[in-house]
PDB file with one MODEL, atoms N, CA, C and O in Angstrom:
MODEL        1
ATOM      1  N   UNK A   1      10.616  12.980   4.347  1.00  0.00           N
ATOM      2  CA  UNK A   1      10.366  11.371   4.879  1.00  0.00           C
ATOM      3  C   UNK A   1      11.293  10.073   4.035  1.00  0.00           C
ATOM      4  O   UNK A   1      11.263   9.714   2.858  1.00  0.00           O
ATOM      5  N   UNK A   2      11.943   9.678   4.994  1.00  0.00           N
ATOM      6  CA  UNK A   2      12.920   7.867   3.901  1.00  0.00           C
ATOM      7  C   UNK A   2      12.260   6.934   5.049  1.00  0.00           C
ATOM      8  O   UNK A   2      11.617   7.263   6.046  1.00  0.00           O
ATOM      9  N   UNK A   3      12.632   5.680   4.574  1.00  0.00           N
ATOM     10  CA  UNK A   3      12.674   4.850   5.056  1.00  0.00           C
ATOM     11  C   UNK A   3      11.972   3.518   3.772  1.00  0.00           C
ATOM     12  O   UNK A   3      12.035   3.570   2.544  1.00  0.00           O
ATOM     13  N   UNK A   4      11.472   2.648   4.480  1.00  0.00           N
ATOM     14  CA  UNK A   4      10.383   1.566   3.304  1.00  0.00           C
ATOM     15  C   UNK A   4       8.593   2.093   4.652  1.00  0.00           C
ATOM     16  O   UNK A   4       8.425   2.371   5.839  1.00  0.00           O
ATOM     17  N   UNK A   5       7.934   1.972   3.689  1.00  0.00           N
ATOM     18  CA  UNK A   5       7.123   2.697   4.457  1.00  0.00           C
ATOM     19  C   UNK A   5       6.078   1.252   4.328  1.00  0.00           C
ATOM     20  O   UNK A   5       5.615   1.002   3.215  1.00  0.00           O
ATOM     21  N   UNK A   6       5.732   0.310   5.535  1.00  0.00           N
ATOM     22  CA  UNK A   6       4.737  -1.144   5.477  1.00  0.00           C
ATOM     23  C   UNK A   6       4.011  -0.926   6.403  1.00  0.00           C
ATOM     24  O   UNK A   6       4.162  -0.300   7.452  1.00  0.00           O
ATOM     25  N   UNK A   7       2.678  -1.825   5.692  1.00  0.00           N
ATOM     26  CA  UNK A   7       1.475  -1.609   6.494  1.00  0.00           C
ATOM     27  C   UNK A   7       1.262  -2.811   8.379  1.00  0.00           C
ATOM     28  O   UNK A   7       1.574  -3.943   8.747  1.00  0.00           O
ATOM     29  N   UNK A   8       0.648  -1.733   8.904  1.00  0.00           N
ATOM     30  CA  UNK A   8       0.531  -3.405  10.064  1.00  0.00           C
ATOM     31  C   UNK A   8       0.150  -3.753   9.983  1.00  0.00           C
ATOM     32  O   UNK A   8      -0.908  -3.344   9.506  1.00  0.00           O
ATOM     33  N   UNK A   9       0.376  -5.640  10.414  1.00  0.00           N
ATOM     34  CA  UNK A   9      -0.050  -6.635   9.932  1.00  0.00           C
ATOM     35  C   UNK A   9      -1.580  -6.400  10.565  1.00  0.00           C
ATOM     36  O   UNK A   9      -2.578  -6.715   9.917  1.00  0.00           O
ATOM     37  N   UNK A  10      -1.646  -5.887  11.735  1.00  0.00           N
ATOM     38  CA  UNK A  10      -2.968  -6.279  12.166  1.00  0.00           C
ATOM     39  C   UNK A  10      -4.699  -5.598  11.824  1.00  0.00           C
ATOM     40  O   UNK A  10      -5.868  -5.693  12.199  1.00  0.00           O
ATOM     41  N   UNK A  11      -3.502  -4.645  10.507  1.00  0.00           N
ATOM     42  CA  UNK A  11      -4.587  -3.729   9.811  1.00  0.00           C
ATOM     43  C   UNK A  11      -5.421  -4.413   9.286  1.00  0.00           C
ATOM     44  O   UNK A  11      -4.854  -5.122   8.455  1.00  0.00           O
ATOM     45  N   UNK A  12      -7.081  -4.706   9.324  1.00  0.00           N
ATOM     46  CA  UNK A  12      -7.473  -5.218   7.778  1.00  0.00           C
ATOM     47  C   UNK A  12      -8.140  -4.595   7.005  1.00  0.00           C
ATOM     48  O   UNK A  12      -8.834  -3.763   7.591  1.00  0.00           O
ATOM     49  N   UNK A  13      -8.281  -4.607   5.775  1.00  0.00           N
ATOM     50  CA  UNK A  13      -9.167  -4.057   4.458  1.00  0.00           C
ATOM     51  C   UNK A  13      -9.716  -4.735   4.072  1.00  0.00           C
ATOM     52  O   UNK A  13      -9.520  -5.950   4.046  1.00  0.00           O
ATOM     53  N   UNK A  14     -11.007  -3.824   3.448  1.00  0.00           N
ATOM     54  CA  UNK A  14     -12.201  -4.406   2.673  1.00  0.00           C
ATOM     55  C   UNK A  14     -12.243  -3.796   1.532  1.00  0.00           C
ATOM     56  O   UNK A  14     -12.786  -2.692   1.525  1.00  0.00           O
ATOM     57  N   UNK A  15     -11.949  -4.083   0.860  1.00  0.00           N
ATOM     58  CA  UNK A  15     -12.244  -3.750  -1.108  1.00  0.00           C
ATOM     59  C   UNK A  15     -14.109  -3.014  -0.947  1.00  0.00           C
ATOM     60  O   UNK A  15     -14.955  -3.798  -0.518  1.00  0.00           O
ATOM     61  N   UNK A  16     -14.440  -1.943  -1.218  1.00  0.00           N
ATOM     62  CA  UNK A  16     -15.465  -1.747  -1.436  1.00  0.00           C
ATOM     63  C   UNK A  16     -15.930  -1.334  -2.925  1.00  0.00           C
ATOM     64  O   UNK A  16     -17.065  -0.966  -3.226  1.00  0.00           O
ATOM     65  N   UNK A  17     -14.955  -1.451  -3.697  1.00  0.00           N
ATOM     66  CA  UNK A  17     -15.000  -0.831  -5.126  1.00  0.00           C
ATOM     67  C   UNK A  17     -14.588   0.162  -5.440  1.00  0.00           C
ATOM     68  O   UNK A  17     -13.733   0.122  -6.324  1.00  0.00           O
ATOM     69  N   UNK A  18     -14.998   1.567  -4.864  1.00  0.00           N
ATOM     70  CA  UNK A  18     -15.190   3.000  -5.062  1.00  0.00           C
ATOM     71  C   UNK A  18     -14.214   3.472  -3.598  1.00  0.00           C
ATOM     72  O   UNK A  18     -13.693   4.585  -3.532  1.00  0.00           O
ATOM     73  N   UNK A  19     -14.087   2.475  -2.529  1.00  0.00           N
ATOM     74  CA  UNK A  19     -12.824   3.354  -1.400  1.00  0.00           C
ATOM     75  C   UNK A  19     -12.467   1.561  -0.773  1.00  0.00           C
ATOM     76  O   UNK A  19     -13.065   0.485  -0.783  1.00  0.00           O
ATOM     77  N   UNK A  20     -11.675   1.876  -0.477  1.00  0.00           N
ATOM     78  CA  UNK A  20     -10.670   0.510   0.641  1.00  0.00           C
ATOM     79  C   UNK A  20     -10.839   1.195   1.431  1.00  0.00           C
ATOM     80  O   UNK A  20     -10.537   2.383   1.318  1.00  0.00           O
ATOM     81  N   UNK A  21     -11.630   0.458   3.006  1.00  0.00           N
ATOM     82  CA  UNK A  21     -11.393   0.342   4.138  1.00  0.00           C
ATOM     83  C   UNK A  21     -10.734   0.075   4.996  1.00  0.00           C
ATOM     84  O   UNK A  21     -10.574  -1.143   5.069  1.00  0.00           O
ATOM     85  N   UNK A  22     -10.017   0.863   6.055  1.00  0.00           N
ATOM     86  CA  UNK A  22      -8.970  -0.279   6.649  1.00  0.00           C
ATOM     87  C   UNK A  22      -9.434  -0.085   8.135  1.00  0.00           C
ATOM     88  O   UNK A  22      -9.914   1.011   8.423  1.00  0.00           O
ATOM     89  N   UNK A  23      -9.333  -1.043   9.097  1.00  0.00           N
ATOM     90  CA  UNK A  23      -9.764  -1.109   9.977  1.00  0.00           C
ATOM     91  C   UNK A  23      -8.716  -1.526  10.826  1.00  0.00           C
ATOM     92  O   UNK A  23      -8.188  -2.609  10.571  1.00  0.00           O
ATOM     93  N   UNK A  24      -8.190  -0.655  12.097  1.00  0.00           N
ATOM     94  CA  UNK A  24      -7.552  -0.719  13.268  1.00  0.00           C
ATOM     95  C   UNK A  24      -8.103  -2.020  14.359  1.00  0.00           C
ATOM     96  O   UNK A  24      -9.074  -1.526  14.933  1.00  0.00           O
ATOM     97  N   UNK A  25      -7.940  -3.162  14.774  1.00  0.00           N
ATOM     98  CA  UNK A  25      -8.807  -4.408  15.476  1.00  0.00           C
ATOM     99  C   UNK A  25      -8.425  -3.542  17.288  1.00  0.00           C
ATOM    100  O   UNK A  25      -9.030  -3.637  18.355  1.00  0.00           O
ATOM    101  N   UNK A  26      -7.343  -2.864  16.946  1.00  0.00           N
ATOM    102  CA  UNK A  26      -6.691  -2.565  18.708  1.00  0.00           C
ATOM    103  C   UNK A  26      -7.598  -1.302  18.734  1.00  0.00           C
ATOM    104  O   UNK A  26      -8.182  -1.269  19.817  1.00  0.00           O
ATOM    105  N   UNK A  27      -7.959  -0.164  17.873  1.00  0.00           N
ATOM    106  CA  UNK A  27      -8.665   0.862  18.219  1.00  0.00           C
ATOM    107  C   UNK A  27      -9.755   1.126  17.993  1.00  0.00           C
ATOM    108  O   UNK A  27     -10.358   2.112  18.416  1.00  0.00           O
ATOM    109  N   UNK A  28     -10.417  -0.237  16.861  1.00  0.00           N
ATOM    110  CA  UNK A  28     -11.535   0.243  16.369  1.00  0.00           C
ATOM    111  C   UNK A  28     -12.123   1.745  15.828  1.00  0.00           C
ATOM    112  O   UNK A  28     -13.191   2.345  15.952  1.00  0.00           O
ATOM    113  N   UNK A  29     -10.506   2.082  14.992  1.00  0.00           N
ATOM    114  CA  UNK A  29     -11.038   3.130  14.065  1.00  0.00           C
ATOM    115  C   UNK A  29     -10.899   2.511  12.845  1.00  0.00           C
ATOM    116  O   UNK A  29      -9.980   1.792  12.454  1.00  0.00           O
ATOM    117  N   UNK A  30     -12.141   2.943  12.149  1.00  0.00           N
ATOM    118  CA  UNK A  30     -11.396   2.753  10.308  1.00  0.00           C
ATOM    119  C   UNK A  30     -11.293   4.400   9.252  1.00  0.00           C
ATOM    120  O   UNK A  30     -11.971   5.408   9.054  1.00  0.00           O
ATOM    121  N   UNK A  31     -10.184   3.891   8.889  1.00  0.00           N
ATOM    122  CA  UNK A  31     -10.248   5.176   8.006  1.00  0.00           C
ATOM    123  C   UNK A  31     -10.370   4.680   6.265  1.00  0.00           C
ATOM    124  O   UNK A  31     -10.032   3.576   5.837  1.00  0.00           O
ATOM    125  N   UNK A  32     -10.694   5.324   5.802  1.00  0.00           N
ATOM    126  CA  UNK A  32     -11.345   5.228   3.945  1.00  0.00           C
ATOM    127  C   UNK A  32     -10.411   5.925   2.920  1.00  0.00           C
ATOM    128  O   UNK A  32     -10.065   7.105   2.969  1.00  0.00           O
ATOM    129  N   UNK A  33     -10.041   4.961   1.938  1.00  0.00           N
ATOM    130  CA  UNK A  33      -8.703   5.640   0.925  1.00  0.00           C
ATOM    131  C   UNK A  33     -10.021   5.815   0.123  1.00  0.00           C
ATOM    132  O   UNK A  33     -11.166   5.366   0.064  1.00  0.00           O
ATOM    133  N   UNK A  34      -9.339   6.575  -0.363  1.00  0.00           N
ATOM    134  CA  UNK A  34     -10.201   6.931  -1.990  1.00  0.00           C
ATOM    135  C   UNK A  34      -9.106   5.901  -3.243  1.00  0.00           C
ATOM    136  O   UNK A  34      -8.073   5.318  -2.916  1.00  0.00           O
ATOM    137  N   UNK A  35      -9.745   5.927  -4.751  1.00  0.00           N
ATOM    138  CA  UNK A  35      -8.415   5.358  -5.609  1.00  0.00           C
ATOM    139  C   UNK A  35      -6.731   5.855  -4.955  1.00  0.00           C
ATOM    140  O   UNK A  35      -5.829   5.233  -4.395  1.00  0.00           O
ATOM    141  N   UNK A  36      -6.880   6.952  -5.281  1.00  0.00           N
ATOM    142  CA  UNK A  36      -5.173   7.324  -5.076  1.00  0.00           C
ATOM    143  C   UNK A  36      -4.174   6.289  -3.972  1.00  0.00           C
ATOM    144  O   UNK A  36      -3.130   5.638  -4.006  1.00  0.00           O
ATOM    145  N   UNK A  37      -5.285   6.648  -3.010  1.00  0.00           N
ATOM    146  CA  UNK A  37      -5.060   6.275  -1.878  1.00  0.00           C
ATOM    147  C   UNK A  37      -5.191   4.420  -1.553  1.00  0.00           C
ATOM    148  O   UNK A  37      -4.561   3.772  -0.718  1.00  0.00           O
ATOM    149  N   UNK A  38      -6.187   3.954  -2.499  1.00  0.00           N
ATOM    150  CA  UNK A  38      -5.984   2.167  -2.669  1.00  0.00           C
ATOM    151  C   UNK A  38      -4.573   2.335  -3.172  1.00  0.00           C
ATOM    152  O   UNK A  38      -3.754   1.851  -2.391  1.00  0.00           O
ATOM    153  N   UNK A  39      -3.836   3.111  -4.709  1.00  0.00           N
ATOM    154  CA  UNK A  39      -3.541   2.700  -5.141  1.00  0.00           C
ATOM    155  C   UNK A  39      -1.703   2.361  -4.244  1.00  0.00           C
ATOM    156  O   UNK A  39      -1.133   1.281  -4.086  1.00  0.00           O
ATOM    157  N   UNK A  40      -1.262   3.728  -3.850  1.00  0.00           N
ATOM    158  CA  UNK A  40      -0.424   3.830  -2.773  1.00  0.00           C
ATOM    159  C   UNK A  40      -0.809   2.446  -1.319  1.00  0.00           C
ATOM    160  O   UNK A  40       0.070   1.848  -0.698  1.00  0.00           O
ATOM    161  N   UNK A  41      -1.965   2.311  -1.169  1.00  0.00           N
ATOM    162  CA  UNK A  41      -1.581   0.775  -0.066  1.00  0.00           C
ATOM    163  C   UNK A  41      -1.172  -0.026  -0.421  1.00  0.00           C
ATOM    164  O   UNK A  41      -0.188  -0.612   0.032  1.00  0.00           O
ATOM    165  N   UNK A  42      -2.074  -0.409  -1.733  1.00  0.00           N
ATOM    166  CA  UNK A  42      -1.697  -1.260  -2.609  1.00  0.00           C
ATOM    167  C   UNK A  42       0.015  -1.379  -3.014  1.00  0.00           C
ATOM    168  O   UNK A  42       0.548  -2.485  -2.927  1.00  0.00           O
ATOM    169  N   UNK A  43       0.699  -0.357  -3.390  1.00  0.00           N
ATOM    170  CA  UNK A  43       2.496  -0.116  -3.749  1.00  0.00           C
ATOM    171  C   UNK A  43       3.390  -0.956  -2.004  1.00  0.00           C
ATOM    172  O   UNK A  43       4.500  -1.487  -2.055  1.00  0.00           O
ATOM    173  N   UNK A  44       2.580  -0.853  -0.733  1.00  0.00           N
ATOM    174  CA  UNK A  44       3.191  -1.359   0.523  1.00  0.00           C
ATOM    175  C   UNK A  44       3.465  -2.165   0.740  1.00  0.00           C
ATOM    176  O   UNK A  44       2.554  -2.973   0.921  1.00  0.00           O
ATOM    177  N   UNK A  45       5.191  -2.783   0.953  1.00  0.00           N
ATOM    178  CA  UNK A  45       5.985  -2.064   1.196  1.00  0.00           C
ATOM    179  C   UNK A  45       6.429  -1.534   0.392  1.00  0.00           C
ATOM    180  O   UNK A  45       6.655  -2.163  -0.641  1.00  0.00           O
ATOM    181  N   UNK A  46       6.844   0.185   0.487  1.00  0.00           N
ATOM    182  CA  UNK A  46       7.561   0.941  -0.639  1.00  0.00           C
ATOM    183  C   UNK A  46       8.556   1.798  -0.112  1.00  0.00           C
ATOM    184  O   UNK A  46       8.447   2.266   1.022  1.00  0.00           O
ATOM    185  N   UNK A  47       9.353   1.997  -0.726  1.00  0.00           N
ATOM    186  CA  UNK A  47       9.361   4.249  -0.424  1.00  0.00           C
ATOM    187  C   UNK A  47       9.213   5.565  -0.892  1.00  0.00           C
ATOM    188  O   UNK A  47       9.331   5.679  -2.112  1.00  0.00           O
ATOM    189  N   UNK A  48       9.048   6.307  -0.430  1.00  0.00           N
ATOM    190  CA  UNK A  48       8.543   7.154  -1.408  1.00  0.00           C
ATOM    191  C   UNK A  48       8.259   7.389  -2.952  1.00  0.00           C
ATOM    192  O   UNK A  48       7.222   7.663  -3.556  1.00  0.00           O
ATOM    193  N   UNK A  49      10.075   7.100  -3.528  1.00  0.00           N
ATOM    194  CA  UNK A  49      10.007   6.904  -5.067  1.00  0.00           C
ATOM    195  C   UNK A  49       9.342   6.737  -5.521  1.00  0.00           C
ATOM    196  O   UNK A  49       8.765   7.392  -6.388  1.00  0.00           O
ATOM    197  N   UNK A  50       8.985   4.816  -4.680  1.00  0.00           N
ATOM    198  CA  UNK A  50       8.725   4.072  -5.686  1.00  0.00           C
ATOM    199  C   UNK A  50       6.532   4.178  -5.767  1.00  0.00           C
ATOM    200  O   UNK A  50       5.735   3.660  -6.548  1.00  0.00           O
ATOM    201  N   UNK A  51       6.345   5.048  -4.609  1.00  0.00           N
ATOM    202  CA  UNK A  51       5.170   5.329  -4.645  1.00  0.00           C
ATOM    203  C   UNK A  51       4.175   6.275  -5.134  1.00  0.00           C
ATOM    204  O   UNK A  51       2.957   6.255  -5.316  1.00  0.00           O
ATOM    205  N   UNK A  52       5.359   7.317  -5.318  1.00  0.00           N
ATOM    206  CA  UNK A  52       5.576   9.127  -5.887  1.00  0.00           C
ATOM    207  C   UNK A  52       5.004   8.160  -8.116  1.00  0.00           C
ATOM    208  O   UNK A  52       4.150   8.415  -8.965  1.00  0.00           O
ATOM    209  N   UNK A  53       6.143   7.140  -7.982  1.00  0.00           N
ATOM    210  CA  UNK A  53       6.318   6.213  -9.824  1.00  0.00           C
ATOM    211  C   UNK A  53       4.723   5.773  -9.737  1.00  0.00           C
ATOM    212  O   UNK A  53       3.960   6.199 -10.604  1.00  0.00           O
ATOM    213  N   UNK A  54       4.274   4.993  -8.778  1.00  0.00           N
ATOM    214  CA  UNK A  54       3.202   4.603  -9.024  1.00  0.00           C
ATOM    215  C   UNK A  54       2.008   4.970  -9.946  1.00  0.00           C
ATOM    216  O   UNK A  54       1.325   4.576 -10.892  1.00  0.00           O
ATOM    217  N   UNK A  55       2.223   6.118  -8.938  1.00  0.00           N
ATOM    218  CA  UNK A  55       0.645   7.069  -8.967  1.00  0.00           C
ATOM    219  C   UNK A  55       0.892   7.589 -10.203  1.00  0.00           C
ATOM    220  O   UNK A  55       0.040   7.516 -11.089  1.00  0.00           O
ATOM    221  N   UNK A  56       1.982   8.119 -10.377  1.00  0.00           N
ATOM    222  CA  UNK A  56       2.487   8.955 -12.345  1.00  0.00           C
ATOM    223  C   UNK A  56       1.713   7.783 -13.022  1.00  0.00           C
ATOM    224  O   UNK A  56       0.652   7.787 -13.647  1.00  0.00           O
ATOM    225  N   UNK A  57       2.521   6.844 -12.723  1.00  0.00           N
ATOM    226  CA  UNK A  57       1.848   5.826 -13.708  1.00  0.00           C
ATOM    227  C   UNK A  57       0.152   5.498 -13.964  1.00  0.00           C
ATOM    228  O   UNK A  57      -0.346   5.796 -15.051  1.00  0.00           O
ATOM    229  N   UNK A  58      -0.708   4.845 -12.839  1.00  0.00           N
ATOM    230  CA  UNK A  58      -1.646   4.887 -12.524  1.00  0.00           C
ATOM    231  C   UNK A  58      -2.283   5.808 -12.993  1.00  0.00           C
ATOM    232  O   UNK A  58      -3.304   5.542 -13.627  1.00  0.00           O
ATOM    233  N   UNK A  59      -1.775   7.458 -12.780  1.00  0.00           N
ATOM    234  CA  UNK A  59      -3.126   8.251 -12.964  1.00  0.00           C
ATOM    235  C   UNK A  59      -2.516   9.643 -13.900  1.00  0.00           C
ATOM    236  O   UNK A  59      -1.293   9.684 -14.031  1.00  0.00           O
ATOM    237  N   UNK A  60      -3.110  10.450 -14.362  1.00  0.00           N
ATOM    238  CA  UNK A  60      -2.777  11.238 -15.131  1.00  0.00           C
ATOM    239  C   UNK A  60      -2.255  12.508 -14.340  1.00  0.00           C
ATOM    240  O   UNK A  60      -2.657  13.534 -14.889  1.00  0.00           O
ATOM    241  N   UNK A  61      -1.802  12.651 -13.681  1.00  0.00           N
ATOM    242  CA  UNK A  61      -1.218  13.388 -12.552  1.00  0.00           C
ATOM    243  C   UNK A  61       0.969  13.486 -12.163  1.00  0.00           C
ATOM    244  O   UNK A  61       1.668  12.480 -12.035  1.00  0.00           O
ATOM    245  N   UNK A  62       1.447  14.827 -12.083  1.00  0.00           N
ATOM    246  CA  UNK A  62       2.401  15.599 -12.333  1.00  0.00           C
ATOM    247  C   UNK A  62       3.446  14.233 -11.276  1.00  0.00           C
ATOM    248  O   UNK A  62       2.986  13.208 -10.774  1.00  0.00           O
ATOM    249  N   UNK A  63       4.495  14.594 -11.243  1.00  0.00           N
ATOM    250  CA  UNK A  63       5.201  13.893 -10.319  1.00  0.00           C
ATOM    251  C   UNK A  63       5.092  15.020  -9.150  1.00  0.00           C
ATOM    252  O   UNK A  63       4.799  14.595  -8.032  1.00  0.00           O
ATOM    253  N   UNK A  64       5.281  16.287  -9.291  1.00  0.00           N
ATOM    254  CA  UNK A  64       5.445  16.991  -7.912  1.00  0.00           C
ATOM    255  C   UNK A  64       3.877  16.754  -6.773  1.00  0.00           C
ATOM    256  O   UNK A  64       3.668  16.692  -5.561  1.00  0.00           O
ATOM    257  N   UNK A  65       2.968  16.677  -8.189  1.00  0.00           N
ATOM    258  CA  UNK A  65       1.491  16.628  -7.137  1.00  0.00           C
ATOM    259  C   UNK A  65       1.155  15.396  -6.796  1.00  0.00           C
ATOM    260  O   UNK A  65       0.298  15.248  -5.926  1.00  0.00           O
ATOM    261  N   UNK A  66       1.912  13.997  -7.563  1.00  0.00           N
ATOM    262  CA  UNK A  66       1.960  12.470  -6.810  1.00  0.00           C
ATOM    263  C   UNK A  66       3.036  12.689  -5.331  1.00  0.00           C
ATOM    264  O   UNK A  66       2.788  12.018  -4.329  1.00  0.00           O
ATOM    265  N   UNK A  67       3.799  13.333  -5.336  1.00  0.00           N
ATOM    266  CA  UNK A  67       4.865  13.523  -4.216  1.00  0.00           C
ATOM    267  C   UNK A  67       4.300  14.296  -3.052  1.00  0.00           C
ATOM    268  O   UNK A  67       4.723  14.262  -1.896  1.00  0.00           O
ATOM    269  N   UNK A  68       3.010  15.187  -3.638  1.00  0.00           N
ATOM    270  CA  UNK A  68       2.395  15.850  -2.404  1.00  0.00           C
ATOM    271  C   UNK A  68       1.407  14.677  -1.703  1.00  0.00           C
ATOM    272  O   UNK A  68       1.315  14.467  -0.493  1.00  0.00           O
ATOM    273  N   UNK A  69       0.559  13.836  -2.979  1.00  0.00           N
ATOM    274  CA  UNK A  69      -0.648  13.447  -2.187  1.00  0.00           C
ATOM    275  C   UNK A  69       0.534  12.226  -1.061  1.00  0.00           C
ATOM    276  O   UNK A  69       0.513  12.232   0.170  1.00  0.00           O
ATOM    277  N   UNK A  70       1.256  11.497  -1.751  1.00  0.00           N
ATOM    278  CA  UNK A  70       1.902  10.506  -0.889  1.00  0.00           C
ATOM    279  C   UNK A  70       2.593  10.968   0.049  1.00  0.00           C
ATOM    280  O   UNK A  70       2.943  10.128   0.878  1.00  0.00           O
ATOM    281  N   UNK A  71       3.063  12.481   0.296  1.00  0.00           N
ATOM    282  CA  UNK A  71       3.574  12.512   1.566  1.00  0.00           C
ATOM    283  C   UNK A  71       2.202  12.748   2.794  1.00  0.00           C
ATOM    284  O   UNK A  71       2.225  12.522   4.004  1.00  0.00           O
ATOM    285  N   UNK A  72       1.509  13.075   2.264  1.00  0.00           N
ATOM    286  CA  UNK A  72       0.571  14.185   3.080  1.00  0.00           C
ATOM    287  C   UNK A  72      -0.609  12.740   3.833  1.00  0.00           C
ATOM    288  O   UNK A  72      -1.355  12.732   4.813  1.00  0.00           O
ATOM    289  N   UNK A  73      -0.167  11.402   2.505  1.00  0.00           N
ATOM    290  CA  UNK A  73      -0.752  10.028   2.987  1.00  0.00           C
ATOM    291  C   UNK A  73      -0.354   9.195   3.779  1.00  0.00           C
ATOM    292  O   UNK A  73      -1.067   8.599   4.587  1.00  0.00           O
ATOM    293  N   UNK A  74       1.071   9.036   3.606  1.00  0.00           N
ATOM    294  CA  UNK A  74       2.139   8.450   3.924  1.00  0.00           C
ATOM    295  C   UNK A  74       2.044   9.255   6.074  1.00  0.00           C
ATOM    296  O   UNK A  74       2.334   8.664   7.114  1.00  0.00           O
ATOM    297  N   UNK A  75       1.563  10.613   5.881  1.00  0.00           N
ATOM    298  CA  UNK A  75       1.835  11.622   7.351  1.00  0.00           C
ATOM    299  C   UNK A  75       0.276  10.806   8.187  1.00  0.00           C
ATOM    300  O   UNK A  75       0.054  10.610   9.382  1.00  0.00           O
ATOM    301  N   UNK A  76      -0.423  10.544   7.164  1.00  0.00           N
ATOM    302  CA  UNK A  76      -1.500  10.989   7.921  1.00  0.00           C
ATOM    303  C   UNK A  76      -1.954   8.898   8.088  1.00  0.00           C
ATOM    304  O   UNK A  76      -2.952   8.680   8.775  1.00  0.00           O
ATOM    305  N   UNK A  77      -1.283   7.711   7.529  1.00  0.00           N
ATOM    306  CA  UNK A  77      -1.769   7.005   7.402  1.00  0.00           C
ATOM    307  C   UNK A  77      -0.356   6.123   9.132  1.00  0.00           C
ATOM    308  O   UNK A  77      -0.558   5.153   9.863  1.00  0.00           O
ATOM    309  N   UNK A  78       0.739   7.002   9.075  1.00  0.00           N
ATOM    310  CA  UNK A  78       1.292   6.649  10.814  1.00  0.00           C
ATOM    311  C   UNK A  78       1.416   7.230  11.197  1.00  0.00           C
ATOM    312  O   UNK A  78       2.363   7.074  11.967  1.00  0.00           O
ATOM    313  N   UNK A  79       0.640   8.854  11.264  1.00  0.00           N
ATOM    314  CA  UNK A  79      -0.140   8.709  12.283  1.00  0.00           C
ATOM    315  C   UNK A  79      -1.664   7.958  13.267  1.00  0.00           C
ATOM    316  O   UNK A  79      -2.167   8.320  14.331  1.00  0.00           O
ATOM    317  N   UNK A  80      -1.888   7.237  12.670  1.00  0.00           N
ATOM    318  CA  UNK A  80      -2.909   6.513  12.978  1.00  0.00           C
ATOM    319  C   UNK A  80      -2.543   5.178  13.032  1.00  0.00           C
ATOM    320  O   UNK A  80      -3.312   4.217  13.026  1.00  0.00           O
ATOM    321  N   UNK A  81      -1.369   5.162  13.084  1.00  0.00           N
ATOM    322  CA  UNK A  81      -0.707   3.661  13.285  1.00  0.00           C
ATOM    323  C   UNK A  81      -1.362   2.891  12.632  1.00  0.00           C
ATOM    324  O   UNK A  81      -1.868   1.935  13.221  1.00  0.00           O
ATOM    325  N   UNK A  82      -1.601   3.086  10.945  1.00  0.00           N
ATOM    326  CA  UNK A  82      -1.889   1.792  10.039  1.00  0.00           C
ATOM    327  C   UNK A  82      -0.292   1.539   8.837  1.00  0.00           C
ATOM    328  O   UNK A  82      -0.318   1.057   7.705  1.00  0.00           O
ATOM    329  N   UNK A  83       0.699   1.958   9.456  1.00  0.00           N
ATOM    330  CA  UNK A  83       2.029   1.629   8.385  1.00  0.00           C
ATOM    331  C   UNK A  83       2.933   2.042   9.606  1.00  0.00           C
ATOM    332  O   UNK A  83       2.550   2.714  10.563  1.00  0.00           O
ATOM    333  N   UNK A  84       3.969   1.621   9.451  1.00  0.00           N
ATOM    334  CA  UNK A  84       5.183   2.117   9.879  1.00  0.00           C
ATOM    335  C   UNK A  84       6.398   1.906   9.136  1.00  0.00           C
ATOM    336  O   UNK A  84       6.505   0.906   8.426  1.00  0.00           O
ATOM    337  N   UNK A  85       7.374   2.798   9.236  1.00  0.00           N
ATOM    338  CA  UNK A  85       8.617   3.016   8.870  1.00  0.00           C
ATOM    339  C   UNK A  85       9.609   1.603   9.556  1.00  0.00           C
ATOM    340  O   UNK A  85       9.692   0.955  10.600  1.00  0.00           O
ATOM    341  N   UNK A  86      10.254   1.669   8.164  1.00  0.00           N
ATOM    342  CA  UNK A  86      11.503  -0.196   8.129  1.00  0.00           C
ATOM    343  C   UNK A  86      12.757   0.775   7.853  1.00  0.00           C
ATOM    344  O   UNK A  86      12.535   1.755   7.142  1.00  0.00           O
ATOM    345  N   UNK A  87      13.903   0.607   8.297  1.00  0.00           N
ATOM    346  CA  UNK A  87      14.926   0.633   8.051  1.00  0.00           C
ATOM    347  C   UNK A  87      14.734   2.463   7.860  1.00  0.00           C
ATOM    348  O   UNK A  87      14.034   3.271   8.471  1.00  0.00           O
ATOM    349  N   UNK A  88      15.884   2.641   6.524  1.00  0.00           N
ATOM    350  CA  UNK A  88      16.355   3.885   6.650  1.00  0.00           C
ATOM    351  C   UNK A  88      15.915   4.205   4.763  1.00  0.00           C
ATOM    352  O   UNK A  88      15.109   3.662   4.008  1.00  0.00           O
ATOM    353  N   UNK A  89      16.940   5.373   4.578  1.00  0.00           N
ATOM    354  CA  UNK A  89      16.387   5.670   3.035  1.00  0.00           C
ATOM    355  C   UNK A  89      16.935   4.445   2.057  1.00  0.00           C
ATOM    356  O   UNK A  89      17.660   4.662   1.086  1.00  0.00           O
ATOM    357  N   UNK A  90      16.619   3.524   2.337  1.00  0.00           N
ATOM    358  CA  UNK A  90      17.368   1.757   1.406  1.00  0.00           C
ATOM    359  C   UNK A  90      16.048   1.982   0.584  1.00  0.00           C
ATOM    360  O   UNK A  90      16.131   1.831  -0.634  1.00  0.00           O
ATOM    361  N   UNK A  91      14.735   2.357   1.179  1.00  0.00           N
ATOM    362  CA  UNK A  91      13.070   2.041   0.758  1.00  0.00           C
ATOM    363  C   UNK A  91      13.175   2.915  -0.234  1.00  0.00           C
ATOM    364  O   UNK A  91      12.405   2.569  -1.130  1.00  0.00           O
ATOM    365  N   UNK A  92      13.965   4.231  -0.609  1.00  0.00           N
ATOM    366  CA  UNK A  92      13.556   4.590  -1.555  1.00  0.00           C
ATOM    367  C   UNK A  92      13.281   6.536  -1.700  1.00  0.00           C
ATOM    368  O   UNK A  92      12.822   7.019  -2.736  1.00  0.00           O
TER     369      UNK A  92
ENDMDL
END
C-alpha cells in the first residue's frame, strides 16, 4: 500500500472516550474505532510509515504488529469509503 492516506471530508467523528465513532452521512453507516484505531485516525493524513511509527510510539507493540494493524485498518477504512489515497509513495 503506497501513498498518503487522508480522511474523507464528509465523515463525522464522535469521540466517546473508549471509542471513536465515525459516521458517513452519505451512506448513514457508522464505524467504531478502538484506541489503536483512534491513534491511526488522529495521525491522518499520513503514509504507512508514520502511522506505524505512531502506534509503536504510543503502545507497547512491535513494528511488525503495528504494521499489520495499520494495514488491516487502512483496508477497512478504504473499503468503507472513510479514507482516500492521495499521491504515490511520497506519503511514506
